[in-house]
Short mmCIF file of C-alpha atoms in Angstrom, two decimals:
data_model
loop_
_atom_site.label_atom_id
_atom_site.label_comp_id
_atom_site.label_asym_id
_atom_site.label_seq_id
_atom_site.Cartn_x
_atom_site.Cartn_y
_atom_site.Cartn_z
CA MET A 133 -13.21 -8.74 8.24
CA SER A 134 -11.11 -11.66 7.13
CA GLU A 135 -11.88 -14.65 9.33
CA HIS A 136 -8.46 -15.14 10.96
CA MET A 137 -8.82 -11.82 13.32
CA GLN A 138 -11.93 -11.37 15.30
CA PRO A 139 -11.64 -8.93 17.83
CA GLU A 140 -12.47 -9.28 21.15
CA GLN A 141 -14.90 -7.05 22.98
CA GLY A 142 -13.71 -4.15 23.87
CA LYS A 143 -10.09 -4.57 22.49
CA SER A 144 -9.11 -3.25 18.62
CA ASN A 145 -8.06 -5.11 16.50
CA LEU A 146 -5.13 -2.60 16.92
CA GLU A 147 -4.56 -3.08 19.90
CA ARG A 148 -4.28 -6.64 19.83
CA ALA A 149 -1.69 -6.31 16.42
CA LEU A 150 0.63 -3.97 18.51
CA ALA A 151 0.60 -7.18 21.42
CA GLY A 152 1.67 -9.11 18.45
CA GLU A 153 -1.57 -11.56 18.66
CA TYR A 154 -2.50 -11.29 15.41
CA LYS A 155 -2.38 -14.94 13.70
CA PHE A 156 -1.16 -14.80 9.61
CA ASN A 157 -3.14 -17.36 7.56
CA PHE A 158 -1.57 -16.80 4.29
CA LYS A 159 -3.98 -19.31 2.53
CA ALA A 160 -6.71 -17.31 3.92
CA LEU A 161 -5.14 -13.71 2.62
CA PHE A 162 -4.56 -15.00 -1.02
CA ASN A 163 -7.95 -17.01 -0.91
CA ARG A 164 -10.25 -14.54 -0.13
CA SER A 165 -8.10 -12.00 -2.29
CA GLN A 166 -8.79 -13.73 -5.55
CA SER A 167 -12.41 -14.18 -4.80
CA LEU A 168 -12.68 -10.79 -4.30
CA TYR A 169 -10.87 -9.88 -7.46
CA LYS A 170 -13.25 -12.29 -9.13
CA ALA A 171 -16.24 -10.32 -7.72
CA ASN A 172 -14.98 -7.56 -8.74
CA LEU A 173 -12.99 -7.76 -11.70
CA MET A 174 -14.22 -4.27 -13.73
CA THR A 175 -13.61 -2.35 -10.96
CA PHE A 176 -10.32 -3.66 -10.95
CA LEU A 177 -9.59 -3.38 -14.87
CA LYS A 178 -10.77 0.01 -14.84
CA SER A 179 -8.38 1.30 -11.80
CA THR A 180 -5.16 -0.39 -12.93
CA GLY A 181 -6.12 0.09 -16.57
CA LEU A 182 -6.15 4.14 -15.78
CA LEU A 183 -3.74 3.77 -13.80
CA MET A 184 -1.25 2.42 -16.91
CA LEU A 185 -2.75 4.90 -18.97
CA ILE A 186 -2.24 7.65 -16.92
CA GLY A 187 1.26 6.64 -15.67
CA VAL A 188 2.63 6.09 -18.99
CA GLY A 189 0.66 8.43 -20.89
CA SER A 190 1.92 11.05 -18.73
CA THR A 191 5.66 9.96 -18.74
CA LEU A 192 5.35 9.77 -22.44
CA VAL A 193 3.90 13.37 -22.66
CA LEU A 194 6.65 14.80 -20.14
CA MET A 195 9.18 13.84 -21.78
CA SER A 196 8.85 14.88 -25.12
CA VAL A 197 7.80 18.48 -23.09
CA LEU A 198 11.21 18.38 -20.75
CA LYS A 199 13.22 16.55 -23.84
CA VAL A 200 14.21 13.56 -21.63
CA ASP A 201 16.05 11.00 -23.90
CA PRO A 202 15.61 7.64 -22.29
CA SER A 203 18.48 5.79 -24.55
CA SER A 204 21.10 8.27 -23.16
CA VAL A 205 22.74 8.00 -20.13
CA GLU A 206 23.42 11.47 -19.44
CA SER A 207 19.98 12.60 -20.30
CA MET A 208 18.75 10.61 -17.83
CA GLN A 209 20.83 11.89 -15.10
CA SER A 210 20.15 15.42 -16.00
CA SER A 211 17.58 18.17 -14.30
CA PRO A 212 14.51 17.71 -16.88
CA ALA A 213 14.61 14.02 -15.63
CA GLY A 214 14.82 14.76 -12.08
CA MET A 215 11.82 17.74 -13.00
CA LEU A 216 10.20 14.57 -15.09
CA ASP A 217 10.33 12.37 -11.66
CA ILE A 218 8.82 15.47 -9.36
CA ILE A 219 6.01 16.18 -11.71
CA MET A 220 5.06 12.36 -11.95
CA LEU A 221 5.35 11.57 -8.18
CA ILE A 222 3.08 14.84 -7.45
CA ILE A 223 0.78 12.74 -10.25
CA MET A 224 0.95 9.47 -9.03
CA SER A 225 0.93 10.07 -5.59
CA PRO A 226 -2.59 10.50 -4.86
CA LEU A 227 -3.94 7.79 -7.81
CA LEU A 228 -1.82 4.99 -5.99
CA ALA A 229 -3.17 6.09 -2.74
CA GLY A 230 -6.54 6.13 -3.98
CA PHE A 231 -5.61 2.22 -5.48
CA ARG A 232 -4.32 1.22 -2.20
CA MET A 233 -7.72 2.68 -0.88
CA LEU A 234 -9.67 0.77 -3.09
CA GLY A 235 -8.46 -2.72 -1.38
CA VAL A 236 -8.89 -1.58 2.26
CA LYS A 237 -12.66 -0.48 1.25
CA ILE A 238 -13.65 -3.86 -0.59
CA THR A 239 -11.89 -6.13 1.77
CA ALA A 240 -13.87 -4.39 4.68
CA ASP A 241 -16.81 -5.08 2.19
CA LYS A 242 -17.48 -1.44 1.70
CA PRO A 243 -18.83 0.23 -1.55
CA ALA A 244 -15.97 1.33 -3.93
CA ASP A 245 -15.09 1.84 -7.29
CA ALA A 246 -12.67 3.09 -9.95
CA ALA A 247 -13.49 6.88 -8.84
CA GLU A 248 -11.87 5.91 -5.38
CA LEU A 249 -8.28 6.61 -7.43
CA GLY A 250 -9.21 10.57 -7.93
CA LYS A 251 -10.59 10.95 -4.29
CA TYR A 252 -6.98 11.65 -2.67
CA PHE A 253 -5.77 14.83 -4.50
CA SER A 254 -6.93 17.27 -1.75
CA LEU A 255 -3.56 14.93 0.41
CA THR A 256 -0.98 15.56 -2.55
CA LEU A 257 1.38 17.40 -0.64
CA ALA A 258 1.29 15.31 2.55
CA LEU A 259 1.41 11.95 0.35
CA VAL A 260 4.32 13.54 -1.70
CA THR A 261 6.09 14.56 1.26
CA LEU A 262 5.51 10.90 2.42
CA ASN A 263 6.55 9.15 -0.36
CA LEU A 264 9.59 11.32 -0.86
CA LEU A 265 10.58 10.74 3.00
CA THR A 266 10.28 7.11 2.88
CA SER A 267 12.03 6.42 -0.67
CA LEU A 268 15.01 8.35 0.81
CA LEU A 269 15.00 6.17 4.08
CA ILE A 270 14.76 2.84 1.37
CA GLN A 271 17.33 4.39 -0.52
CA LEU A 272 19.70 5.21 2.61
CA GLY A 273 18.77 1.20 3.92
CA PHE A 274 20.07 -0.25 0.64
CA MET A 275 23.08 1.65 0.70
CA LEU A 276 24.08 0.25 4.03
CA LEU A 277 23.95 -3.22 2.89
CA ILE A 278 20.38 -3.83 1.41
CA LEU A 279 18.97 -5.20 4.24
CA PRO A 280 18.14 -2.04 6.14
CA GLY A 281 16.72 -1.03 2.60
CA VAL A 282 14.31 -3.80 2.86
CA TYR A 283 13.48 -3.44 6.57
CA VAL A 284 12.20 0.37 6.00
CA TYR A 285 10.16 -1.01 2.71
CA LEU A 286 8.38 -3.68 5.08
CA VAL A 287 7.66 -1.36 8.08
CA THR A 288 6.53 1.55 6.00
CA GLN A 289 4.14 0.28 3.68
CA PHE A 290 1.35 0.83 5.29
CA ALA A 291 1.76 4.62 5.81
CA VAL A 292 0.31 6.05 2.80
CA VAL A 293 -3.08 3.92 3.73
CA LEU A 294 -2.89 5.31 7.38
CA LEU A 295 -2.45 9.02 5.65
CA ALA A 296 -5.57 8.28 3.51
CA GLU A 297 -7.82 6.56 5.28
CA ARG A 298 -7.13 8.32 8.99
CA ARG A 299 -5.90 11.49 8.18
CA ALA A 300 -2.84 11.15 10.25
CA GLY A 301 0.18 13.01 9.92
CA VAL A 302 3.34 12.53 8.28
CA ILE A 303 5.69 11.22 10.66
CA GLN A 304 2.78 9.67 12.56
CA SER A 305 1.87 7.28 9.80
CA ILE A 306 5.47 6.41 9.09
CA ILE A 307 6.07 5.47 13.23
CA LEU A 308 2.26 3.66 13.62
CA SER A 309 2.89 1.36 10.52
CA ALA A 310 6.77 0.45 11.98
CA LYS A 311 5.23 -0.27 14.95
CA VAL A 312 2.51 -2.60 13.92
CA VAL A 313 4.85 -4.17 11.34
CA ASN A 314 7.90 -4.92 13.96
CA GLN A 315 6.03 -7.64 15.35
CA TYR A 316 5.53 -9.38 12.21
CA LEU A 317 8.70 -9.22 10.10
CA MET A 318 9.13 -12.35 9.23
CA PRO A 319 5.43 -13.00 7.81
CA PHE A 320 5.98 -9.83 6.13
CA LEU A 321 8.96 -10.58 4.36
CA LEU A 322 7.96 -14.02 3.55
CA LEU A 323 4.72 -11.64 1.58
CA LEU A 324 7.59 -9.45 0.08
CA VAL A 325 9.23 -12.57 -1.18
CA LEU A 326 5.83 -14.07 -2.39
CA PHE A 327 5.00 -10.74 -4.30
CA VAL A 328 8.38 -10.25 -5.50
CA LEU A 329 8.08 -13.83 -7.27
CA LEU A 330 4.44 -12.81 -8.50
CA PHE A 331 5.64 -9.49 -10.09
CA THR A 332 8.27 -11.37 -12.29
CA LEU A 333 4.71 -12.04 -14.13
CA VAL A 334 4.24 -8.77 -15.23
CA PHE A 335 7.68 -9.01 -17.29
CA LEU A 336 7.06 -12.55 -18.50
CA THR A 337 3.76 -11.24 -20.05
CA MET A 338 5.07 -7.84 -21.37
CA GLY A 339 2.85 -6.02 -18.50
CA LEU A 340 -0.31 -8.16 -18.86
CA ALA A 341 -0.12 -9.56 -15.49
CA ILE A 342 -0.24 -6.23 -13.74
CA LEU A 343 -3.97 -6.53 -14.16
CA TRP A 344 -3.96 -9.25 -11.95
CA VAL A 345 -1.11 -9.29 -9.84
CA GLY A 346 -1.51 -5.41 -8.78
CA PRO A 347 -4.98 -5.87 -7.83
CA LEU A 348 -3.99 -9.02 -5.99
CA TYR A 349 -1.72 -6.83 -4.35
CA THR A 350 -3.19 -4.28 -3.17
CA LEU A 351 -6.47 -6.70 -1.67
CA VAL A 352 -3.83 -8.80 0.37
CA LEU A 353 -2.69 -5.45 1.63
CA GLY A 354 -6.21 -4.19 2.37
CA GLN A 355 -6.94 -7.28 4.61
CA LEU A 356 -3.86 -6.74 6.26
CA TYR A 357 -4.57 -3.39 6.78
CA ASN A 358 -7.83 -3.81 8.25
CA ASP A 359 -7.29 -6.81 10.26
CA LEU A 360 -4.22 -5.05 12.30
CA PHE A 361 -5.17 -1.59 11.93
CA ALA A 362 -8.78 -1.39 13.05
CA VAL A 363 -9.23 0.94 15.72
CA GLN A 364 -12.76 0.14 16.81
CA SER A 365 -13.98 -2.98 18.28
CA GLU A 366 -17.39 -3.63 17.24
CA GLU A 367 -18.91 -2.44 20.20
CA ALA A 368 -17.08 1.03 20.78
CA PRO A 369 -18.19 4.09 19.62
CA ALA A 370 -16.48 6.29 17.07
CA THR A 371 -14.83 8.48 19.40
CA SER A 372 -13.57 6.45 22.49
CA PRO A 373 -10.94 7.51 24.46
CA SER A 374 -9.04 4.03 23.43
CA GLN A 375 -8.68 5.05 19.83
CA ASP A 376 -6.71 8.53 20.76
CA SER A 377 -4.66 6.38 22.96
CA VAL A 378 -3.59 4.37 20.45
CA LEU A 379 -3.13 6.64 17.43
CA ASP A 380 -0.88 9.23 19.97
CA ALA A 381 1.38 5.85 20.87
#
């Protein structure tokens, strides 16, 4: 748990977050994330490289099988291109959930390695449903003068981790993520801007910077997840009534 949010006895981080009591410390977030990245460098190089290999490799193979020509606008708007998108969503959703959970576990000082990527295939249907739903909401938001799309992206960014880590339902994950992030829209907007700027390095370095920016992103969000959504206080038992009441909220 990061130093900028210590839970009070008998009160969980989630309860404090919902009450608007969390204080962002961007310097502490990024400094600890950088330290954890260095300490787990090989794990992140393996996991990020594996994601890139599977993502690019699967796309190229499927484009060949489905005869999708990326240089043709007509081909990219065809039914095979739509099938490509669906198959890639099925392949990548559990892997990306595992990457997010890697950040959550490492920032919580729990053992984790690149094998984390493969631990969430049992949740593929729920993860695909969640990603399709949030993507649809974001696209609808962008059609409504862009800002609603940015808002939807911000408030749903923890839904995947809530589903993967707590096995919460699709709708419940979206609602709880939105409830918490709504309390801190400006800090999360600033964080989004910072990472948009950092991700420009990926294009400037022909993709190489993703080996640093990707892990940094998942570590920062991992810290925030632990700081904002940890249901149990240090004194609370694993199955306390307060935990159920907060999750049902």
